[in-house]
Amino acid sequence: MQNQIHQRDLIVGLQKGLALIQLFSKEFPRLTVPQAAKLSGLTQSATRRFFLTLVHERYLNTDGRYYWLTARTLRLGQAYVDSAQFPKMVRPIVEYVASRSEEHASVGVIDDDELVYIARSKHTPFNSTSVRLGERVPIHCTAGGRLWLASLDEAECEMVLRRIRCEQRTPYTVTDIQLLKAKIAEVRELGYATVEQEFEIGMLVIAVPLIDREGQYWGALSLTSHQSRTSIEKLCRDHLDLLYSAQAMLFG
């Protein structure tokens, strides 16, 4: 739980600068000052000054009209991976699970209604563009995302489902809120989550929650395979106990 911070202690300029950096995405890889001002709600004059400051600090580059992120911004995410305690704790667990299962293992945490991978195994027996360190993925069609939704009470879970965009990623993706609620209720009952080809064609995932002794939800430990290698039933039968043992190793 975050500590309560008084508004007077916040540096508004830093908040705005970070918000502008977060405007860049797959949808908006390059932005003009008017575009960024419209998206952020800042004036064009203020947006231009923030952008020029970020150019000076080498977080942005520009051709005079468009602005885009530079590789320096990767330092921000890498600093978290290198310095935060939780990624350090789960790395050996992830490698242990991958070596025992000969499948791909990863840990994801929730940030702004998305699942973010903070650790992944070096062992990857199949090609996938979705399980990459730092990758942000939807919560409605991922095992880790559904585990987090299942950790919420029903009212809060429905509120989250109604505010996010439930994108149809594959022909198998469940997007109907009532059907999603039923699947999440099943996750609550089982204590683990499975997703079969809902996020990526051919991809099978099982995941268990990482919850400490105080009941705080930290993230999800996932095992990912491909339908050419196994089935979701066999993946659960062969490796669910392994995931639970890894869960116990982490929090006891």
Coordinates of C-alpha atoms in Angstrom, one line a residue:
M1 CA 0.0 0.0 0.0
Q2 CA 1.3 3.4 -0.9
N3 CA 2.0 6.0 1.8
Q4 CA -0.3 9.0 1.6
I5 CA 1.6 12.0 0.2
H6 CA 0.4 15.5 0.6
Q7 CA -0.2 17.5 -2.5
R8 CA 2.1 20.3 -1.4
D9 CA 5.0 17.9 -1.4
L10 CA 4.6 17.0 -5.0
I11 CA 6.7 18.5 -7.8
V12 CA 4.2 19.2 -10.5
G13 CA 6.7 19.8 -13.2
L14 CA 8.2 16.3 -12.7
Q15 CA 4.7 14.8 -12.8
K16 CA 4.0 16.5 -16.1
G17 CA 7.4 15.5 -17.6
L18 CA 6.8 11.9 -16.7
A19 CA 3.3 12.0 -18.1
L20 CA 4.6 13.3 -21.4
I21 CA 7.1 10.5 -21.7
Q22 CA 4.3 8.0 -21.2
L23 CA 2.3 9.4 -24.1
F24 CA 4.6 7.7 -26.5
S25 CA 3.4 4.2 -27.5
K26 CA 2.9 1.8 -30.4
E27 CA -0.1 4.0 -31.4
F28 CA 1.9 7.2 -31.0
P29 CA 5.6 6.5 -31.6
R30 CA 6.2 10.1 -32.7
L31 CA 4.3 13.2 -31.6
T32 CA 4.2 16.8 -32.5
V33 CA 3.9 19.5 -29.8
P34 CA 0.2 20.2 -30.7
Q35 CA -0.6 16.4 -30.6
A36 CA 1.1 16.0 -27.2
A37 CA -0.5 19.1 -25.8
K38 CA -3.9 17.8 -26.8
L39 CA -3.3 14.4 -25.3
S40 CA -1.8 15.7 -22.0
G41 CA -4.1 18.7 -21.5
L42 CA -1.0 21.0 -21.2
T43 CA -0.6 24.2 -23.2
Q44 CA 1.5 24.0 -26.4
S45 CA 4.0 26.4 -24.9
A46 CA 4.5 24.3 -21.8
T47 CA 4.6 21.0 -23.8
R48 CA 7.3 22.5 -26.1
R49 CA 9.5 23.5 -23.1
F50 CA 9.1 20.0 -21.5
F51 CA 10.0 18.4 -24.9
L52 CA 13.0 20.6 -25.4
T53 CA 14.2 19.8 -21.8
L54 CA 13.8 16.1 -22.5
V55 CA 15.7 16.6 -25.8
H56 CA 18.5 18.3 -23.9
E57 CA 18.6 15.4 -21.4
R58 CA 18.7 13.0 -24.4
Y59 CA 15.4 11.2 -23.5
L60 CA 13.8 12.6 -26.7
N61 CA 15.0 13.3 -30.2
T62 CA 13.4 15.6 -32.8
D63 CA 13.6 16.6 -36.4
G64 CA 12.1 20.0 -35.5
R65 CA 8.5 18.9 -35.9
Y66 CA 8.2 15.4 -34.5
Y67 CA 9.6 14.1 -31.2
W68 CA 10.3 10.5 -30.3
L69 CA 11.9 8.5 -27.4
T70 CA 15.5 7.6 -27.4
A71 CA 17.2 4.5 -26.1
R72 CA 18.1 6.4 -22.9
T73 CA 14.5 6.0 -21.7
L74 CA 15.3 2.3 -21.3
R75 CA 17.5 3.2 -18.4
L76 CA 14.4 4.0 -16.4
G77 CA 12.9 0.5 -16.7
Q78 CA 16.2 -1.2 -16.4
A79 CA 17.0 0.7 -13.2
Y80 CA 13.8 -0.9 -11.7
V81 CA 14.8 -4.4 -12.8
D82 CA 18.3 -4.0 -11.5
S83 CA 17.6 -2.3 -8.2
A84 CA 14.1 -3.3 -7.0
Q85 CA 14.0 -6.2 -4.5
F86 CA 11.1 -8.2 -6.0
P87 CA 12.7 -8.8 -9.4
K88 CA 15.9 -9.9 -7.7
M89 CA 13.9 -12.3 -5.5
V90 CA 12.0 -14.0 -8.4
R91 CA 14.8 -14.4 -10.9
P92 CA 16.2 -17.6 -9.4
I93 CA 12.7 -18.9 -9.0
V94 CA 11.9 -18.3 -12.6
E95 CA 15.0 -20.1 -13.8
Y96 CA 14.3 -23.0 -11.4
V97 CA 10.8 -23.5 -12.8
A98 CA 12.1 -23.2 -16.4
S99 CA 14.9 -25.7 -15.9
R100 CA 12.5 -28.2 -14.2
S101 CA 9.7 -27.9 -16.7
E102 CA 11.7 -27.2 -19.9
E103 CA 9.1 -24.5 -20.6
H104 CA 9.2 -20.7 -20.5
A105 CA 8.7 -19.2 -17.0
S106 CA 8.0 -15.5 -16.2
V107 CA 6.7 -13.2 -13.4
G108 CA 4.3 -10.4 -14.1
V109 CA 3.1 -7.5 -11.9
I110 CA 0.2 -5.2 -12.3
D111 CA 0.7 -1.5 -13.3
D112 CA -2.2 0.7 -14.4
D113 CA -4.5 -2.1 -15.3
E114 CA -1.8 -3.9 -17.3
L115 CA 0.4 -6.9 -16.7
V116 CA 4.1 -6.1 -16.9
Y117 CA 6.8 -8.8 -17.1
I118 CA 9.6 -8.1 -14.7
A119 CA 11.4 -11.4 -14.9
R120 CA 11.6 -14.1 -17.6
S121 CA 13.6 -17.3 -18.0
K122 CA 16.5 -17.6 -20.4
H123 CA 15.1 -20.9 -21.6
T124 CA 12.5 -20.3 -24.3
P125 CA 11.6 -23.4 -26.3
F126 CA 9.3 -21.5 -28.8
N127 CA 9.1 -18.2 -30.5
S128 CA 6.9 -15.6 -29.0
T129 CA 6.8 -11.8 -29.2
S130 CA 4.6 -11.4 -26.1
V131 CA 6.7 -12.7 -23.2
R132 CA 9.5 -10.1 -23.2
L133 CA 11.0 -8.3 -20.2
G134 CA 9.1 -5.0 -19.7
E135 CA 6.4 -6.0 -22.1
R136 CA 3.0 -4.6 -21.1
V137 CA 0.0 -6.9 -21.9
P138 CA -3.7 -6.8 -21.3
I139 CA -5.2 -8.3 -18.1
H140 CA -8.5 -9.6 -19.5
C141 CA -6.8 -12.3 -21.7
T142 CA -3.7 -13.2 -19.7
A143 CA -3.4 -15.7 -16.9
G144 CA -1.5 -13.3 -14.6
G145 CA -4.0 -10.6 -15.3
R146 CA -7.0 -12.8 -14.4
L147 CA -5.3 -13.9 -11.2
W148 CA -5.1 -10.2 -10.2
L149 CA -8.7 -9.6 -11.1
A150 CA -9.6 -12.7 -9.1
S151 CA -7.8 -11.2 -6.1
L152 CA -10.3 -8.2 -6.1
D153 CA -13.8 -8.4 -4.7
E154 CA -16.5 -8.9 -7.4
A155 CA -17.6 -5.2 -7.5
E156 CA -14.1 -3.9 -7.9
C157 CA -13.3 -6.6 -10.5
E158 CA -16.4 -5.6 -12.6
M159 CA -15.4 -1.9 -12.3
V160 CA -12.0 -2.7 -13.7
L161 CA -13.4 -4.8 -16.5
R162 CA -15.7 -2.0 -17.6
R163 CA -13.0 0.7 -17.6
I164 CA -10.4 -1.3 -19.6
R165 CA -10.5 -2.0 -23.3
C166 CA -11.1 -5.7 -23.8
E167 CA -9.4 -6.2 -27.2
Q168 CA -10.1 -9.2 -29.4
R169 CA -6.5 -10.4 -29.7
T170 CA -7.3 -13.8 -31.3
P171 CA -10.5 -15.6 -32.4
Y172 CA -10.4 -17.3 -28.9
T173 CA -10.2 -14.1 -26.8
V174 CA -13.1 -13.7 -24.4
T175 CA -14.2 -10.1 -24.4
D176 CA -17.8 -10.3 -23.0
I177 CA -17.8 -8.9 -19.4
Q178 CA -20.2 -11.5 -18.1
L179 CA -18.2 -14.4 -19.6
L180 CA -15.0 -12.9 -18.2
K181 CA -16.6 -12.6 -14.8
A182 CA -17.5 -16.3 -14.9
K183 CA -13.9 -17.2 -15.9
I184 CA -12.5 -15.0 -13.1
A185 CA -14.9 -16.7 -10.6
E186 CA -13.5 -20.0 -11.7
V187 CA -10.0 -18.7 -11.1
R188 CA -11.0 -17.7 -7.6
E189 CA -12.3 -21.2 -6.9
L190 CA -9.3 -23.0 -8.4
G191 CA -6.6 -20.7 -7.0
Y192 CA -4.7 -20.7 -10.4
A193 CA -5.4 -19.5 -13.9
T194 CA -5.1 -21.0 -17.4
V195 CA -5.4 -19.2 -20.7
E196 CA -5.5 -21.1 -24.0
Q197 CA -4.7 -19.1 -27.2
E198 CA -6.6 -16.0 -26.0
F199 CA -3.6 -13.7 -26.1
E200 CA -1.6 -15.3 -28.9
I201 CA -2.4 -18.1 -31.3
G202 CA -0.9 -21.4 -30.1
M203 CA 0.2 -20.1 -26.7
L204 CA -0.9 -21.9 -23.6
V205 CA -0.3 -20.4 -20.1
I206 CA -0.8 -21.5 -16.5
A207 CA -0.1 -19.2 -13.6
V208 CA -0.3 -19.1 -9.8
P209 CA -0.5 -16.0 -7.6
L210 CA 2.5 -14.7 -5.6
I211 CA 0.9 -13.7 -2.3
D212 CA 2.9 -13.1 0.9
R213 CA 1.9 -14.2 4.4
E214 CA 0.0 -11.0 5.0
G215 CA -2.2 -11.7 2.0
Q216 CA -0.7 -9.0 -0.2
Y217 CA -0.8 -9.8 -3.9
W218 CA 2.7 -9.2 -5.5
G219 CA 2.3 -10.7 -9.0
A220 CA 1.9 -14.0 -10.9
L221 CA 4.3 -16.8 -11.7
S222 CA 3.5 -18.1 -15.2
L223 CA 4.5 -21.1 -17.3
T224 CA 4.1 -20.7 -21.0
S225 CA 4.1 -23.4 -23.7
H226 CA 2.8 -24.0 -27.2
Q227 CA 0.0 -26.2 -28.4
S228 CA 2.5 -28.0 -30.7
R229 CA 4.3 -29.2 -27.5
T230 CA 1.5 -30.0 -25.1
S231 CA -2.1 -29.3 -24.1
I232 CA -3.4 -27.1 -21.3
E233 CA -4.6 -30.2 -19.4
K234 CA -1.2 -31.8 -19.6
L235 CA 0.6 -28.5 -18.7
C236 CA -1.5 -28.4 -15.5
R237 CA -1.0 -32.1 -14.8
D238 CA 2.7 -32.0 -15.3
H239 CA 3.7 -28.6 -13.8
L240 CA 1.1 -27.1 -11.5
D241 CA 2.7 -28.7 -8.5
L242 CA 6.1 -27.3 -9.6
L243 CA 4.6 -23.8 -9.7
Y244 CA 3.1 -24.2 -6.2
S245 CA 6.4 -25.4 -4.9
A246 CA 8.1 -22.4 -6.4
Q247 CA 5.4 -20.2 -4.9
A248 CA 6.2 -21.7 -1.4
M249 CA 9.9 -21.2 -2.0
L250 CA 9.4 -17.5 -2.5
F251 CA 7.1 -16.6 0.4
G252 CA 7.2 -19.8 2.6

